[in-house]
Amino acid sequence: MGEQVKYELNEGRIPKRWYNIQADLPKALPPVLHPATFAPVGPDDLAPLFPMSLIMQEVSTEREIEIPEPVRDIYRLWRPTPLYRARRLEKALGTPARIFYKYEGVSPAGSHKPNTAVAQAFYNKEQGVKRLSTETGAGQWGSSLAFAGALFGLEVTVFQVRVSYDQKPYRRALIESYGAHCLPSPSDQTAYGRAVLAKNAKHPGSLGIAISEAVEVAAQREDTKYALGSVLNHVLLHQSVVGLEAIEQMQMADAYPDVIVGCTGGGSNFAGITFPFIGAGLRGGHKPRIVAVEPAACPSLTRGRYAYDFGDTAHMAPLSKMHTLGSAFTPPGFHAGGLRYHGMAPLVSHLKELGLIEAVAYHQTECFAAGVQFARNEGILPAPEANHAVKGAIEEALRCKREGRADTILFNLCGHGHFDMQAYIDYSAGKLVDQPYDEQELAMALAGLPSVPEPA
Ligand SMILES: *Cc1c(COP(=O)(O)O)cnc(C)c1O
């Protein structure tokens, strides 16, 4: 058996431009709507929340968008990220398939999220913004934006979902070490937070509530803007560096993927690795199968409805057409914290509707089993979210074994699990339970979807 091979680009090979899949879509994305009037939003409607450069990226249909040199310069701290061939895992599975993985855990925050955090901080700084507000669940996004804010001298306020704030102190400590301010959400710092607390002083919080609080703070202050770590088009755009590098690295390995697998919470790491390959296919190149893996306890792509829905609980954020479980949906408590948003990125949802991607859902214990098997063969302990991608890749490799096919599989190992050891302790102790999705709650949340007239 050969050695594990690591395909490394030199730092000069960091992409110079992001890839925008909106240029290659066979059908344009449905417009984003105003939460009160349901009219399509224009750039000016979004100006209180985002700098104009990011708003223009949000609606751009240009295929390539230049990465500013100061952003590339920071990317050099950890990019290009390595691509590995998982030979030991292949052998352990007894599969004829070749398994490659792109490892984003080498970033300062330990995941793919700094790819967009740095870009967003740059554009805000460029427009003279002083302060960013954001939400975070387990803390990966909060720590990534805190890191980016530190590099650009921006103040960062993070509303962290209360259960995570109480149960996961280490990410909060990282956020604060980078110099950002971290508050439990619901908080008493916003009108919306106070309203939620008035009804339930011990509310555990949710991403939807934390987004509402962060948006409220940004909308009220001239010097403050809002930053989101997933879902939006410009976030997915920034993540394209992952797939663009992977295309070059696969060439070095003399390979091209037959199947690409990514885990989906809001859809950004999945888009990052897959969109450049999907775009190549749409422009006449090879068309690999594309598989999105989501948690069975928060199954927006496989069980949600494709409909217009609010991005947040207080309905201050615009409406997007996406696969959604309803903005009133509160996912059951489980450890894959980053995968608990009620909706899916509009671009990923659109590709699913167009039949360009597939989706599967797995329960968390089978994903942890896959992650542990991966660690025992490849050495890296994946983030709980990334375990879903590992599980998806292993299932593809086992399918190849059954069918006697030597497919090439590529997946995104979007982060390491070093801040998630309590979840691994609970898994080892047999304490993680697979919550079956509550049909009644889904029906109720979906019944609460807004009835929006289809825009012409
Ligand atoms: C935030 C996060 C996710 C989920 O977000 P996506 O936008 O779906 O990528 C997945 N994995 C890791 C490691 C994360 O930090």
Coordinates of C-alpha atoms in Angstrom, one line a residue, residues 131-379:
R131 CA -18.6 47.4 14.0
L132 CA -20.0 44.1 12.9
S133 CA -22.9 42.2 14.6
T134 CA -23.6 38.6 14.0
E135 CA -25.1 35.4 15.4
T136 CA -23.4 32.1 16.1
G137 CA -24.6 28.6 17.2
A138 CA -21.9 26.4 18.4
G139 CA -19.4 29.3 17.8
Q140 CA -17.6 28.4 14.6
W141 CA -18.9 31.4 12.8
G142 CA -18.5 33.7 15.7
S143 CA -14.9 32.8 16.2
S144 CA -14.2 33.1 12.4
L145 CA -15.6 36.6 12.3
A146 CA -13.9 37.6 15.6
F147 CA -10.6 36.5 13.9
A148 CA -11.3 38.5 10.8
G149 CA -12.4 41.5 12.8
A150 CA -9.2 41.5 14.8
L151 CA -7.1 41.5 11.6
F152 CA -9.0 44.5 10.2
G153 CA -9.5 46.4 13.4
L154 CA -13.3 46.0 13.5
E155 CA -15.3 45.7 16.7
V156 CA -17.3 42.4 16.6
T157 CA -20.5 41.6 18.6
V158 CA -21.6 38.0 18.6
F159 CA -25.1 36.9 19.7
Q160 CA -24.6 33.2 20.7
V161 CA -27.5 30.9 21.0
R162 CA -28.0 30.6 24.8
V163 CA -27.7 26.7 25.1
S164 CA -24.4 26.8 23.3
Y165 CA -23.2 29.8 25.3
D166 CA -23.9 27.9 28.5
Q167 CA -22.7 24.4 27.3
K168 CA -19.8 25.2 25.0
P169 CA -17.5 27.7 26.7
Y170 CA -14.4 27.0 24.7
R171 CA -15.6 28.6 21.4
R172 CA -16.8 31.6 23.4
A173 CA -13.3 31.8 24.9
L174 CA -11.8 31.8 21.4
I175 CA -14.2 34.6 20.3
E176 CA -13.2 36.7 23.3
S177 CA -9.5 35.9 22.9
Y178 CA -9.8 37.4 19.4
G179 CA -11.2 40.5 21.1
A180 CA -14.9 40.2 20.2
H181 CA -17.8 40.6 22.5
C182 CA -20.0 37.6 23.0
L183 CA -23.6 37.7 24.4
P184 CA -26.1 34.9 25.1
S185 CA -29.2 35.2 22.9
P186 CA -31.9 35.9 23.6
S187 CA -30.3 38.9 25.4
D188 CA -31.6 42.0 27.1
Q189 CA -29.6 44.2 24.6
T190 CA -32.2 44.3 21.9
A191 CA -36.0 44.9 21.8
Y192 CA -36.6 41.5 20.2
G193 CA -34.4 39.7 22.8
R194 CA -36.3 41.4 25.6
A195 CA -39.6 40.4 24.0
V196 CA -38.6 36.8 23.8
L197 CA -37.3 36.8 27.4
A198 CA -40.5 38.4 28.7
K199 CA -42.4 35.3 27.4
N200 CA -39.8 32.9 28.6
A201 CA -37.0 34.1 30.9
K202 CA -35.1 30.8 30.3
H203 CA -35.5 30.6 26.6
P204 CA -32.7 28.3 25.1
G205 CA -32.4 30.5 22.1
S206 CA -32.2 29.6 18.4
L207 CA -30.2 30.7 15.3
G208 CA -33.4 32.5 14.0
I209 CA -33.7 34.5 17.2
A210 CA -29.9 35.3 17.3
I211 CA -30.1 36.5 13.7
S212 CA -33.0 38.8 14.6
E213 CA -31.0 40.3 17.4
A214 CA -27.9 40.9 15.3
V215 CA -29.9 42.4 12.5
E216 CA -31.7 44.7 14.9
V217 CA -28.4 46.0 16.2
A218 CA -27.0 46.6 12.7
A219 CA -30.2 48.2 11.4
Q220 CA -30.2 50.8 14.3
R221 CA -26.6 52.0 14.1
E222 CA -25.0 53.8 11.2
D223 CA -21.5 52.5 12.0
T224 CA -22.6 48.9 12.4
K225 CA -23.4 46.3 9.7
Y226 CA -24.5 42.7 9.9
A227 CA -22.5 39.6 8.8
L228 CA -23.9 36.2 8.0
G229 CA -21.7 33.1 7.9
S230 CA -23.7 31.0 5.4
V231 CA -26.8 30.9 3.2
L232 CA -26.3 34.1 1.2
N233 CA -25.0 34.2 -2.3
H234 CA -22.0 36.2 -1.5
V235 CA -21.0 33.8 1.3
L236 CA -21.2 30.9 -1.2
L237 CA -19.2 32.9 -3.7
H238 CA -16.3 33.4 -1.2
Q239 CA -16.3 29.7 -0.4
S240 CA -15.6 28.9 -4.1
V241 CA -11.8 29.1 -3.3
V242 CA -12.2 25.5 -1.9
G243 CA -13.5 24.0 -5.1
L244 CA -11.2 26.1 -7.4
E245 CA -8.2 24.8 -5.5
A246 CA -9.6 21.3 -5.5
I247 CA -9.9 21.3 -9.3
E248 CA -6.2 22.1 -9.7
Q249 CA -5.2 19.6 -7.0
M250 CA -7.3 16.8 -8.6
Q251 CA -5.4 17.6 -11.8
M252 CA -2.1 17.1 -9.9
A253 CA -3.5 13.7 -8.8
D254 CA -4.4 13.0 -12.4
A255 CA -8.0 12.5 -11.3
Y256 CA -11.5 14.0 -11.7
P257 CA -14.3 13.3 -9.3
D258 CA -17.2 11.0 -10.3
V259 CA -19.0 12.0 -7.0
I260 CA -18.6 15.0 -4.8
V261 CA -20.0 14.9 -1.2
G262 CA -20.5 17.8 1.3
C263 CA -22.4 18.3 4.4
T264 CA -25.1 21.0 4.5
G265 CA -26.2 23.3 7.3
G266 CA -26.8 26.6 5.5
G267 CA -25.0 25.2 2.4
S268 CA -21.8 27.2 2.2
N269 CA -19.0 24.6 2.6
F270 CA -21.0 22.3 0.3
A271 CA -21.3 25.1 -2.3
G272 CA -17.6 25.9 -1.8
I273 CA -16.4 22.5 -2.9
T274 CA -19.1 21.7 -5.5
F275 CA -20.0 24.9 -7.4
P276 CA -16.8 25.2 -9.4
F277 CA -17.2 21.6 -10.5
I278 CA -21.0 22.0 -11.2
G279 CA -20.2 25.1 -13.2
A280 CA -17.6 23.3 -15.3
G281 CA -20.3 20.7 -16.0
L282 CA -22.9 23.3 -17.0
R283 CA -20.3 24.8 -19.4
G284 CA -20.0 21.4 -21.1
G285 CA -17.4 19.6 -19.0
H286 CA -17.7 16.4 -16.9
K287 CA -20.8 16.2 -14.7
P288 CA -20.0 14.5 -11.4
R289 CA -22.8 13.4 -9.2
I290 CA -23.2 15.9 -6.4
V291 CA -24.4 14.7 -3.0
A292 CA -25.5 16.9 -0.1
V293 CA -25.6 15.3 3.3
E294 CA -27.8 16.7 6.1
P295 CA -28.8 15.7 9.6
A296 CA -31.9 13.7 9.9
A297 CA -33.0 15.9 12.8
C298 CA -32.9 19.1 10.7
P299 CA -33.7 17.9 7.2
S300 CA -34.4 21.0 5.2
L301 CA -33.3 19.7 1.7
T302 CA -34.9 16.2 2.0
R303 CA -38.0 17.0 4.0
G304 CA -38.5 20.8 3.9
R305 CA -40.7 22.6 1.4
Y306 CA -39.3 24.7 -1.4
A307 CA -41.1 28.0 -0.7
Y308 CA -40.6 31.7 0.3
D309 CA -39.7 31.9 3.9
F310 CA -38.3 34.4 6.4
G311 CA -34.6 34.2 7.2
D312 CA -35.1 35.0 10.9
T313 CA -37.6 34.5 13.7
A314 CA -38.6 38.1 14.1
H315 CA -39.2 38.5 10.3
M316 CA -36.9 41.5 10.0
A317 CA -34.6 39.8 7.4
P318 CA -35.8 39.4 3.8
L319 CA -37.7 36.4 2.4
S320 CA -35.9 34.0 0.2
K321 CA -37.2 31.0 -1.8
M322 CA -35.5 28.0 -0.3
H323 CA -36.0 24.6 1.2
T324 CA -37.3 25.3 4.6
L325 CA -38.7 23.7 7.7
G326 CA -40.4 27.0 8.6
S327 CA -38.8 29.9 10.5
A328 CA -40.8 28.9 13.6
F329 CA -38.9 25.5 13.6
T330 CA -36.7 24.8 16.6
P331 CA -34.5 21.9 15.9
P332 CA -34.2 19.3 18.6
G333 CA -31.0 19.6 20.8
F334 CA -28.3 17.6 19.1
H335 CA -24.6 18.1 18.8
A336 CA -24.0 19.0 15.2
G337 CA -24.5 22.7 16.1
G338 CA -23.6 24.2 12.8
L339 CA -26.3 22.3 10.9
R340 CA -29.3 23.6 12.8
Y341 CA -30.7 26.4 10.6
H342 CA -34.3 26.1 9.4
G343 CA -33.5 27.0 5.8
M344 CA -31.1 26.1 3.1
A345 CA -29.1 28.5 0.9
P346 CA -31.3 29.7 -2.0
L347 CA -28.6 28.8 -4.5
V348 CA -28.3 25.2 -3.2
S349 CA -32.1 24.9 -3.0
H350 CA -32.4 26.1 -6.6
L351 CA -29.9 23.6 -7.8
K352 CA -31.8 20.8 -6.0
E353 CA -35.0 22.0 -7.8
L354 CA -33.2 21.9 -11.1
G355 CA -32.1 18.3 -10.5
L356 CA -28.4 19.2 -10.5
I357 CA -27.7 17.9 -6.9
E358 CA -29.0 15.0 -4.8
A359 CA -29.6 15.1 -1.0
V360 CA -29.5 12.4 1.7
A361 CA -30.0 12.6 5.5
Y362 CA -28.3 10.6 8.2
H363 CA -28.7 10.3 12.0
Q364 CA -26.0 11.7 14.2
T365 CA -24.8 8.4 15.8
E366 CA -24.1 6.8 12.4
C367 CA -22.2 10.0 11.4
F368 CA -20.1 10.0 14.6
A369 CA -19.3 6.3 13.9
A370 CA -18.1 7.3 10.5
G371 CA -16.0 10.2 11.9
V372 CA -14.3 7.9 14.5
Q373 CA -13.5 5.4 11.7
F374 CA -12.1 8.2 9.7
A375 CA -9.9 9.4 12.6
R376 CA -8.6 5.9 13.2
N377 CA -7.4 5.6 9.7
E378 CA -6.6 9.2 8.6
G379 CA -5.7 10.8 11.9

